[in-house]
Structure formats: C-alpha cells, structure tokens
Short mmCIF file of C-alpha atoms and ligand atoms in Angstrom, two decimals:
data_model
loop_
_atom_site.label_atom_id
_atom_site.label_comp_id
_atom_site.label_asym_id
_atom_site.label_seq_id
_atom_site.Cartn_x
_atom_site.Cartn_y
_atom_site.Cartn_z
CA MET A 1 12.86 -44.22 -6.79
CA ALA A 2 14.97 -43.27 -3.47
CA GLU A 3 12.88 -40.94 -0.99
CA PRO A 4 14.14 -37.48 -2.02
CA VAL A 5 16.05 -35.47 0.59
CA GLN A 6 17.04 -32.11 -0.26
CA THR A 7 19.59 -30.24 2.06
CA PRO A 8 20.70 -26.64 1.16
CA GLN A 9 24.16 -28.24 1.09
CA ALA A 10 23.11 -29.79 -2.23
CA PHE A 11 22.62 -26.54 -3.55
CA PRO A 12 25.03 -23.56 -4.27
CA THR A 13 24.33 -21.11 -1.44
CA ARG A 14 21.81 -18.26 -2.41
CA ILE A 15 19.98 -15.93 0.04
CA PHE A 16 16.79 -14.31 -0.64
CA SER A 17 14.66 -12.30 1.49
CA GLY A 18 11.53 -9.70 1.48
CA ILE A 19 10.18 -6.48 3.05
CA GLN A 20 6.59 -5.56 2.31
CA PRO A 21 5.91 -1.90 1.20
CA SER A 22 3.07 -1.84 3.69
CA GLY A 23 3.84 1.31 5.58
CA SER A 24 7.01 3.10 6.63
CA LEU A 25 9.95 0.67 7.67
CA THR A 26 10.44 0.72 11.24
CA LEU A 27 13.79 -0.26 13.48
CA GLY A 28 12.45 -4.18 14.17
CA ASN A 29 12.75 -3.93 9.88
CA TYR A 30 15.92 -2.82 10.23
CA LEU A 31 17.66 -4.60 12.99
CA GLY A 32 15.78 -7.94 12.25
CA ALA A 33 16.18 -8.07 8.51
CA LEU A 34 18.01 -5.01 6.43
CA LYS A 35 20.79 -4.54 9.01
CA ARG A 36 22.00 -8.63 8.17
CA PHE A 37 20.80 -8.56 4.65
CA ALA A 38 23.60 -6.10 4.10
CA GLN A 39 25.91 -8.46 6.50
CA LYS A 40 25.22 -11.24 4.20
CA GLN A 41 26.01 -9.50 1.10
CA ASP A 42 29.33 -8.34 2.20
CA GLU A 43 30.41 -11.85 3.19
CA GLY A 44 30.28 -12.49 -0.68
CA ILE A 45 27.28 -14.64 -0.79
CA GLU A 46 24.65 -14.43 -3.68
CA THR A 47 21.77 -12.44 -2.44
CA LEU A 48 18.41 -11.45 -3.90
CA TYR A 49 16.49 -8.57 -1.94
CA CYS A 50 12.92 -7.70 -2.90
CA VAL A 51 10.15 -5.29 -2.44
CA VAL A 52 7.41 -8.07 -2.13
CA ASP A 53 4.36 -5.70 -3.57
CA LEU A 54 2.36 -8.64 -4.43
CA HIS A 55 2.41 -9.74 -0.60
CA ALA A 56 1.57 -6.23 0.54
CA ILE A 57 -1.98 -6.10 -1.22
CA THR A 58 -3.12 -8.82 0.69
CA VAL A 59 -4.39 -6.20 2.78
CA TRP A 60 -5.98 -3.01 1.24
CA GLN A 61 -3.29 -0.71 -0.37
CA ASP A 62 -4.18 2.85 -1.65
CA PRO A 63 -2.06 2.37 -5.24
CA GLU A 64 -0.34 5.53 -5.28
CA LYS A 65 0.73 5.23 -1.68
CA LEU A 66 1.85 1.90 -2.54
CA ARG A 67 4.20 3.10 -5.22
CA GLN A 68 5.61 5.49 -2.87
CA GLN A 69 6.31 2.97 -0.17
CA THR A 70 7.68 0.43 -2.86
CA ARG A 71 10.36 3.33 -3.74
CA GLU A 72 10.96 4.08 0.00
CA VAL A 73 11.97 -0.04 0.64
CA ALA A 74 13.98 0.10 -1.87
CA ALA A 75 15.58 3.39 -0.57
CA ALA A 76 15.72 1.86 2.89
CA TYR A 77 17.52 -1.08 1.30
CA ILE A 78 20.28 0.83 -0.67
CA ALA A 79 20.46 3.26 2.33
CA SER A 80 21.23 0.35 4.83
CA GLY A 81 23.98 -0.84 2.59
CA ILE A 82 22.51 -3.14 -0.37
CA ASP A 83 24.42 -1.95 -3.37
CA PRO A 84 22.48 -3.15 -6.35
CA LYS A 85 25.17 -4.12 -8.52
CA ARG A 86 26.70 -6.73 -6.00
CA SER A 87 22.82 -7.90 -4.68
CA ILE A 88 19.92 -8.15 -7.05
CA LEU A 89 17.49 -5.91 -5.94
CA TYR A 90 14.14 -5.36 -7.33
CA ASN A 91 10.12 -5.50 -6.55
CA GLN A 92 8.44 -8.60 -6.96
CA SER A 93 5.65 -7.93 -9.27
CA GLN A 94 8.32 -7.34 -12.10
CA VAL A 95 9.04 -10.92 -12.12
CA ARG A 96 6.82 -13.48 -13.33
CA ALA A 97 7.62 -16.50 -11.42
CA HIS A 98 6.63 -15.09 -8.16
CA ALA A 99 2.86 -15.31 -8.80
CA GLU A 100 3.19 -18.20 -11.07
CA LEU A 101 5.14 -20.49 -8.91
CA ALA A 102 2.94 -19.50 -5.92
CA TRP A 103 -0.20 -20.77 -8.03
CA ILE A 104 1.53 -24.32 -8.57
CA PHE A 105 2.30 -24.15 -4.52
CA ASN A 106 -1.48 -23.66 -3.70
CA CYS A 107 -2.18 -26.65 -5.68
CA VAL A 108 0.69 -28.32 -3.51
CA ALA A 109 -0.31 -27.05 -0.08
CA ARG A 110 -3.14 -27.56 1.84
CA ILE A 111 -5.50 -25.29 2.99
CA GLY A 112 -5.14 -26.65 7.04
CA TRP A 113 -1.65 -25.78 6.81
CA MET A 114 -2.52 -21.89 5.89
CA TYR A 115 -5.42 -21.94 8.44
CA ARG A 116 -2.31 -22.75 11.19
CA MET A 117 -0.38 -19.61 10.65
CA THR A 118 -0.01 -17.52 13.53
CA GLN A 119 0.28 -14.46 11.26
CA PHE A 120 -2.89 -15.47 9.40
CA LYS A 121 -4.82 -15.35 12.65
CA ASP A 122 -3.52 -12.42 14.03
CA LYS A 123 -4.06 -10.45 10.67
CA ALA A 124 -7.38 -11.57 10.06
CA GLY A 125 -8.55 -11.12 13.48
CA ALA A 126 -12.01 -12.14 14.55
CA ASN A 127 -13.49 -11.84 11.16
CA SER A 128 -11.52 -14.48 9.35
CA GLU A 129 -14.26 -15.06 6.99
CA ASN A 130 -13.90 -11.47 5.21
CA SER A 131 -9.96 -11.43 5.05
CA SER A 132 -8.81 -11.62 1.69
CA LEU A 133 -8.02 -15.17 0.01
CA GLY A 134 -4.39 -13.57 -0.72
CA LEU A 135 -4.19 -13.02 3.48
CA LEU A 136 -4.60 -16.57 3.67
CA ALA A 137 -2.26 -18.31 0.71
CA TYR A 138 0.48 -15.66 1.60
CA PRO A 139 2.56 -18.33 2.82
CA SER A 140 2.21 -20.01 -0.45
CA LEU A 141 3.64 -16.76 -2.39
CA MET A 142 6.42 -16.52 0.11
CA ALA A 143 7.36 -20.37 -0.66
CA ALA A 144 7.44 -19.07 -4.28
CA ASP A 145 9.55 -16.16 -3.74
CA ILE A 146 12.04 -18.35 -2.09
CA LEU A 147 11.87 -21.52 -4.37
CA ALA A 148 11.79 -19.51 -7.61
CA PHE A 149 15.47 -19.32 -7.18
CA LYS A 150 16.45 -22.36 -5.27
CA ALA A 151 17.29 -20.12 -2.55
CA THR A 152 18.95 -22.11 0.24
CA HIS A 153 19.00 -19.51 2.99
CA VAL A 154 16.90 -16.93 4.47
CA PRO A 155 17.62 -14.11 6.90
CA VAL A 156 14.28 -13.38 8.34
CA GLY A 157 13.23 -12.00 11.96
CA GLU A 158 11.73 -14.44 14.17
CA ASP A 159 8.04 -13.82 13.41
CA GLN A 160 8.49 -15.42 9.97
CA LYS A 161 9.91 -18.53 11.23
CA GLN A 162 6.63 -20.48 10.96
CA HIS A 163 6.46 -19.50 7.47
CA ILE A 164 9.79 -20.85 6.63
CA GLU A 165 8.94 -23.88 7.81
CA LEU A 166 5.93 -24.09 5.37
CA THR A 167 7.94 -23.21 2.65
CA ARG A 168 10.16 -26.45 3.68
CA ASP A 169 6.98 -28.47 3.67
CA ILE A 170 5.88 -27.09 0.66
CA ALA A 171 8.94 -28.13 -0.97
CA ALA A 172 9.25 -31.53 0.61
CA LYS A 173 5.80 -32.06 -0.23
CA PHE A 174 6.54 -30.88 -4.48
CA ASN A 175 9.52 -32.97 -4.35
CA HIS A 176 7.78 -36.14 -3.11
CA ASP A 177 4.67 -36.11 -4.87
CA TYR A 178 6.51 -35.25 -8.72
CA LYS A 179 9.38 -37.82 -7.43
CA VAL A 180 11.94 -35.27 -7.66
CA ASN A 181 14.91 -33.64 -6.41
CA PHE A 182 14.19 -30.49 -7.52
CA PHE A 183 13.53 -27.92 -4.57
CA PRO A 184 16.16 -27.33 -1.70
CA ILE A 185 14.99 -27.46 2.19
CA THR A 186 15.79 -23.99 2.39
CA GLU A 187 17.39 -22.64 5.98
CA PRO A 188 15.83 -19.85 7.91
CA LEU A 189 18.79 -17.36 9.23
CA ILE A 190 17.32 -16.17 12.45
CA GLU A 191 20.53 -14.93 14.35
CA GLY A 192 21.48 -12.08 16.98
CA PRO A 193 20.01 -10.22 19.50
CA ALA A 194 17.30 -8.24 17.27
CA THR A 195 15.90 -11.18 15.72
CA LYS A 196 12.24 -9.59 17.62
CA VAL A 197 12.53 -6.15 18.13
CA MET A 198 9.59 -5.59 20.53
CA SER A 199 7.08 -2.32 20.51
CA LEU A 200 8.24 0.56 22.67
CA ARG A 201 4.50 0.66 24.35
CA ASP A 202 4.62 -3.39 25.34
CA GLY A 203 7.34 -5.24 25.53
CA THR A 204 5.89 -8.46 24.87
CA LYS A 205 4.61 -6.93 21.51
CA LYS A 206 6.31 -7.11 17.94
CA MET A 207 7.19 -3.78 16.99
CA SER A 208 5.35 -3.36 13.96
CA LYS A 209 4.57 -1.05 10.93
CA SER A 210 1.19 -1.76 10.85
CA ASP A 211 0.66 -1.13 14.50
CA PRO A 212 -2.05 1.85 15.11
CA SER A 213 0.25 3.64 17.55
CA ASP A 214 3.16 5.47 15.92
CA GLN A 215 4.75 5.84 19.44
CA SER A 216 5.06 1.68 19.18
CA ARG A 217 7.49 1.98 17.06
CA ILE A 218 10.50 3.79 15.71
CA ASN A 219 10.10 4.50 11.72
CA LEU A 220 13.40 4.92 9.64
CA THR A 221 11.82 8.34 8.85
CA ASP A 222 11.72 9.84 12.11
CA ASP A 223 14.08 12.70 12.91
CA ALA A 224 16.40 12.54 15.84
CA ASP A 225 13.96 14.81 18.03
CA THR A 226 10.84 12.24 17.34
CA ILE A 227 13.20 9.13 18.00
CA ALA A 228 14.78 10.77 21.24
CA LYS A 229 10.87 11.43 22.34
CA LYS A 230 9.71 7.96 21.42
CA ILE A 231 12.73 6.41 23.48
CA ARG A 232 12.14 8.55 26.38
CA LYS A 233 8.45 7.66 26.23
CA ALA A 234 8.69 3.95 26.10
CA LYS A 235 7.29 1.89 28.35
CA THR A 236 9.59 0.79 31.21
CA ASP A 237 9.68 -0.72 34.95
CA ALA A 238 10.79 1.20 37.99
CA GLU A 239 13.75 -1.05 38.60
CA PRO A 240 17.98 -0.25 37.79
CA LEU A 241 19.40 -2.41 34.88
CA PRO A 242 20.73 -6.06 36.30
CA ASP A 243 24.18 -6.88 35.75
CA ASN A 244 23.34 -9.98 33.78
CA VAL A 245 20.74 -11.68 31.18
CA GLU A 246 19.09 -13.48 33.75
CA GLY A 247 18.19 -10.24 35.66
CA LEU A 248 16.31 -9.35 32.77
CA GLU A 249 13.83 -12.26 33.36
CA GLY A 250 10.18 -11.08 33.74
CA ARG A 251 10.95 -7.56 32.78
CA PRO A 252 10.03 -7.43 28.56
CA ASP A 253 10.45 -3.83 28.74
CA ALA A 254 13.51 -3.53 29.90
CA ARG A 255 14.87 -6.69 28.08
CA SER A 256 13.75 -5.14 24.74
CA LEU A 257 15.56 -1.92 25.35
CA VAL A 258 19.02 -3.43 26.13
CA ASN A 259 17.99 -5.73 23.53
CA ILE A 260 17.69 -2.76 20.71
CA TYR A 261 21.14 -0.96 22.48
CA ALA A 262 23.10 -4.39 21.72
CA ALA A 263 21.91 -4.88 18.08
CA LEU A 264 22.67 -1.07 17.30
CA SER A 265 26.12 -1.02 18.93
CA ASP A 266 26.90 -4.56 17.55
CA ARG A 267 27.61 -5.94 21.03
CA THR A 268 25.81 -8.68 22.91
CA THR A 269 23.06 -7.92 25.68
CA ALA A 270 25.40 -9.59 28.05
CA ASP A 271 28.03 -7.05 27.47
CA VAL A 272 25.57 -3.78 27.73
CA LEU A 273 24.18 -5.00 30.78
CA THR A 274 28.42 -5.21 31.87
CA GLU A 275 28.36 -1.37 30.97
CA PHE A 276 24.73 -0.13 32.13
CA ALA A 277 24.66 -2.73 35.62
CA GLY A 278 22.92 -0.67 38.29
CA ALA A 279 21.86 2.49 35.86
CA GLN A 280 18.46 3.46 36.19
CA PHE A 281 16.49 4.25 32.83
CA GLY A 282 17.04 7.97 33.35
CA THR A 283 20.58 7.50 32.15
CA PHE A 284 20.10 4.64 29.46
CA LYS A 285 17.21 6.14 27.86
CA PRO A 286 19.36 9.37 26.83
CA ALA A 287 22.25 6.64 25.95
CA LEU A 288 19.96 4.78 23.86
CA ALA A 289 18.32 7.75 22.03
CA ASP A 290 21.75 9.30 20.97
CA LEU A 291 23.14 5.58 20.15
CA ALA A 292 19.93 5.22 17.55
CA VAL A 293 20.02 8.34 16.31
CA GLU A 294 23.97 8.08 15.57
CA LYS A 295 23.49 4.74 13.64
CA LEU A 296 19.81 5.32 12.02
CA GLY A 297 20.27 9.14 10.97
CA PRO A 298 22.84 8.92 8.26
CA ILE A 299 20.39 6.08 7.08
CA THR A 300 17.27 8.57 7.17
CA ALA A 301 19.36 11.20 5.02
CA GLU A 302 20.74 8.78 2.68
CA MET A 303 16.56 8.08 2.21
CA ASN A 304 15.19 11.03 1.81
CA ARG A 305 17.77 11.69 -0.61
CA LEU A 306 17.26 8.52 -2.88
CA MET A 307 13.29 9.61 -2.55
CA GLN A 308 14.05 12.82 -4.37
CA GLU A 309 14.88 10.70 -7.73
CA PRO A 310 12.38 8.20 -7.96
CA ASP A 311 13.14 7.54 -11.70
CA GLU A 312 16.68 6.16 -10.31
CA ILE A 313 15.13 3.74 -7.87
CA ASP A 314 12.62 2.80 -10.66
CA ALA A 315 15.33 2.09 -12.90
CA ILE A 316 17.16 -0.10 -10.41
CA LEU A 317 14.54 -1.97 -9.63
CA GLY A 318 14.04 -2.79 -13.37
CA ARG A 319 17.53 -3.86 -13.94
CA GLY A 320 17.11 -5.92 -10.90
CA ALA A 321 14.13 -7.42 -12.04
CA GLU A 322 15.68 -8.23 -15.49
CA ARG A 323 18.68 -10.43 -13.40
CA ALA A 324 15.99 -11.97 -11.16
CA GLU A 325 13.90 -13.06 -14.34
CA ALA A 326 17.15 -14.82 -16.06
CA ILE A 327 17.44 -16.98 -12.74
CA SER A 328 14.13 -17.88 -11.89
CA SER A 329 12.60 -18.41 -15.57
CA PRO A 330 14.92 -21.52 -15.86
CA ILE A 331 13.35 -22.89 -12.74
CA LEU A 332 9.47 -21.81 -13.61
CA ASN A 333 9.57 -23.36 -16.80
CA ASP A 334 11.28 -26.98 -15.21
CA VAL A 335 8.53 -27.19 -12.60
CA TYR A 336 5.43 -26.49 -15.44
CA ASP A 337 7.63 -29.34 -17.16
CA ILE A 338 7.71 -31.55 -13.95
CA VAL A 339 3.87 -31.24 -13.58
CA GLY A 340 3.10 -31.93 -16.85
CA MET A 341 2.24 -28.50 -18.56
CA ILE A 342 2.82 -28.22 -22.49
CA ARG A 343 5.64 -25.99 -23.41
CA SER A 344 5.60 -25.55 -27.21
CA ARG A 345 5.95 -21.68 -27.18
CA GLN A 346 9.22 -20.31 -25.75
CA VAL A 347 8.77 -18.02 -23.03
N1 AQP B 1 10.02 -6.36 15.23
C1 AQP B 1 10.89 -6.97 14.52
N2 AQP B 1 11.89 -7.55 14.89
C2 AQP B 1 13.01 -7.86 14.09
N3 AQP B 1 12.41 -8.21 12.91
C3 AQP B 1 11.46 -7.65 12.22
N4 AQP B 1 10.97 -7.64 11.16
C4 AQP B 1 9.72 -7.23 10.85
N5 AQP B 1 9.14 -6.96 12.66
C5 AQP B 1 10.22 -6.97 13.03
C6 AQP B 1 11.03 -8.70 9.84
O1 AQP B 1 11.57 -7.72 8.72
C7 AQP B 1 11.37 -8.62 7.48
C8 AQP B 1 10.17 -7.70 6.65
O2 AQP B 1 9.05 -7.83 7.31
P1 AQP B 1 7.77 -7.40 6.66
O3 AQP B 1 7.89 -6.22 6.25
O4 AQP B 1 7.86 -8.29 5.41
O5 AQP B 1 6.70 -8.33 7.30
P2 AQP B 1 6.18 -8.28 8.73
O6 AQP B 1 7.24 -9.55 9.29
O7 AQP B 1 4.73 -8.77 8.99
O8 AQP B 1 6.92 -6.82 9.44
P3 AQP B 1 5.85 -5.98 9.94
O9 AQP B 1 6.46 -4.60 10.31
O10 AQP B 1 5.17 -6.17 11.55
O11 AQP B 1 4.83 -5.66 8.87
P4 AQP B 1 3.46 -5.09 9.01
O12 AQP B 1 3.06 -4.42 10.05
O13 AQP B 1 2.97 -4.74 7.35
O14 AQP B 1 2.47 -6.95 8.96
C9 AQP B 1 10.97 -9.61 8.22
O15 AQP B 1 12.44 -10.34 8.04
C10 AQP B 1 10.60 -9.64 9.21
O16 AQP B 1 10.96 -10.70 10.18
#
C-alpha cells in the first residue's frame, strides 16, 4: 500500500477549537481565540466550538465552580458572536468520542512525545511526578478533540502550536500503523497581531487565566473601572512609542500593549504606531483603556445577561452535544473497526 499522506485539502474544511473552563476568561482568550472563532463562523465555514471540561480537570477543579465556569465559557462564546445555530457549541464531556478516542491515541502516541511538551513542563513544574497522569496525556485528548471530527483547521493562540504539531504526529502515526488514509493532518490557524497576548505585569510572559496575579490580566468579567485601572498600572518603559515596528525591538511591554490595541481595533501594529508615534504612555494607556472598555463592555454585559439563565445555557450545550455526537460517532466506530475491536452491538 502507498505511504498514506493526508493533507487537509483531501477532507472537507471543518474547524474545531476549544477553551478550558479553568477560570475567568482573559483578554488573551478573547483576542487569540474567541474573536477569531466568530470570524471563522461568519466566513461560512463549518465550525465546532467546545468547552473542554475534561481538559480542565487535569488540574484540580472544585465541582460546583467547574459547572459555573463551564457555563461562563459558553456564555463568553455566545457573547463574542458564536451563534449556536450556525456553529456547534457544546461541552466536551457530553460527547463520548473525546474520551474514547483519547484512549486509542494514548496507545498510539509515545510517552516521550508527552514529556517534551512545554505546557506540561510549565504546568507540572519541578514536582512533575506529583502531577496528574491526565496532565501528561493532555495532548492526546486534544488530538482526539480535533480528530473525532476529522477537523482540518484549528484556530488557536501561539501557545497551542506544539500541541497541534503533536496532533499531526498522532494522526500520521495512526494512518501509518494501521495502513489507512483515515485522519487528516490538521493545520493550525495562528494569525493576527494577538496570537500571544502578554501579561500586563511582564511582557515576556503569556497572559493566562491561571496566573496567580489578577493584575496580570484583563478578565472578560472585569468592569470598566477595573479595566482602566489595570491598564494604567500595566508595566511599561520610560520611552515614547516609536514610529515603526522595529522600534519595539527589546521593548516587550510596549510591544504587548501596542499589539493589544491593534487587535482590538482590527488594525496592524504598524498602523497603530503611525498614529501614536512619539506618544508617551500617559497618552497611549488611556486611549487603550477606552478602546478596551468600548470593545469588551458589550461582551461582559451579554455574558452577565446569559449567566442569569443557566438552564438556557445548559439546553444550548445539550443541543450542540447531540449535533457533535452525530458527526463523531460514525468516525469513532470506524476507528474501533480499524483497530480490530468487535462492534456487534449498535451504539
Ligand atoms: N495570552 C494569550 N494570547 C493569545 N491566545 C491565548 N489563548 C490563551 N491565552 C492566550 C488561547 O485561548 C484558547 C483557549 O485556551 P485554553 O483555555 O484552552 O488554555 P490555555 O491556552 O492554557 O489558556 P490559559 O488562559 O493560559 O489557561 P490556563 O491558565 O488555564 O492554562 C487557546 O486557543 C489558546 O491558544
């Protein structure tokens, strides 16, 4: 049999992406993920968006808080423009293919691949022996999330690039080991000026919902005053803004704020610098705060409104899960067949 080579072009275009309900969503999640997810949906591409609750429990989550955060991420998706009729919106644990395919992939992937993941090293820290087995196997579940739908493209922030590469490796090894052309080799979509939004306290570190410092991030649940205060206190240097992108070299904090401005206003970084060339941060920060409040305010308001109706959110997730199950079940059954499992009971 010829060596299996699968490009996304051989499969119908289908987009999958997910967000963990592991805390309050940040401006990083919005610019690096949510905003772009809505754009993909609006381009008319088939889109599946998931609240990845099984990923969240790779580190301890209080059960009641997890339920609340799952609804909050669902509300954030909708408030950011995801239409549950046009996109398939659901939570991961309601669709069996994720966990079941992840097990198959645990047997395809190699342990060494997992130990090489920088996110595992960062999250496990010095005491990795004491982290959950799930944290180590996280990329295997992520590969299952994507490939359970034969998704061809995954919009993500830069931090997820390595995990998508591993998904490609798992798909290729499965295709090779079983001599099939079954899974696509998925492409990451990492685009725009905000693929890595940085911490407000340290322009070399990613803005993250699990950072112990609340001052390091803008949460989608922050009110206007809090947003303005956090931006005012954001770390910067003493120099005025340059008139071109090269002038931001070696100035990570300045670069980060300008990139946020560009992403929020749908402009390029170069364009923003043309407008603010020579400006001090005393001028730029209030402009950025105003823009952030203008863009995030309506999203926060809509999230708060939706959170008043938890039953409606749960119903939306349930309907989405049924649609996701309808796509992934036949794919999962084919996988079981390929690996040699007897399937004499119709499920
Ligand atoms: N700072 C960021 N800049 C750009 N994109 C980002 N994303 C996360 N942070 C940034 C993107 O958001 C999507 C969902 O991420 P996730 O919640 O599944 O997990 P994560 O990447 O590990 O994000 P966090 O906020 O850092 O979560 P915790 O703190 O729980 O680990 C992904 O597409 C991600 O790239």
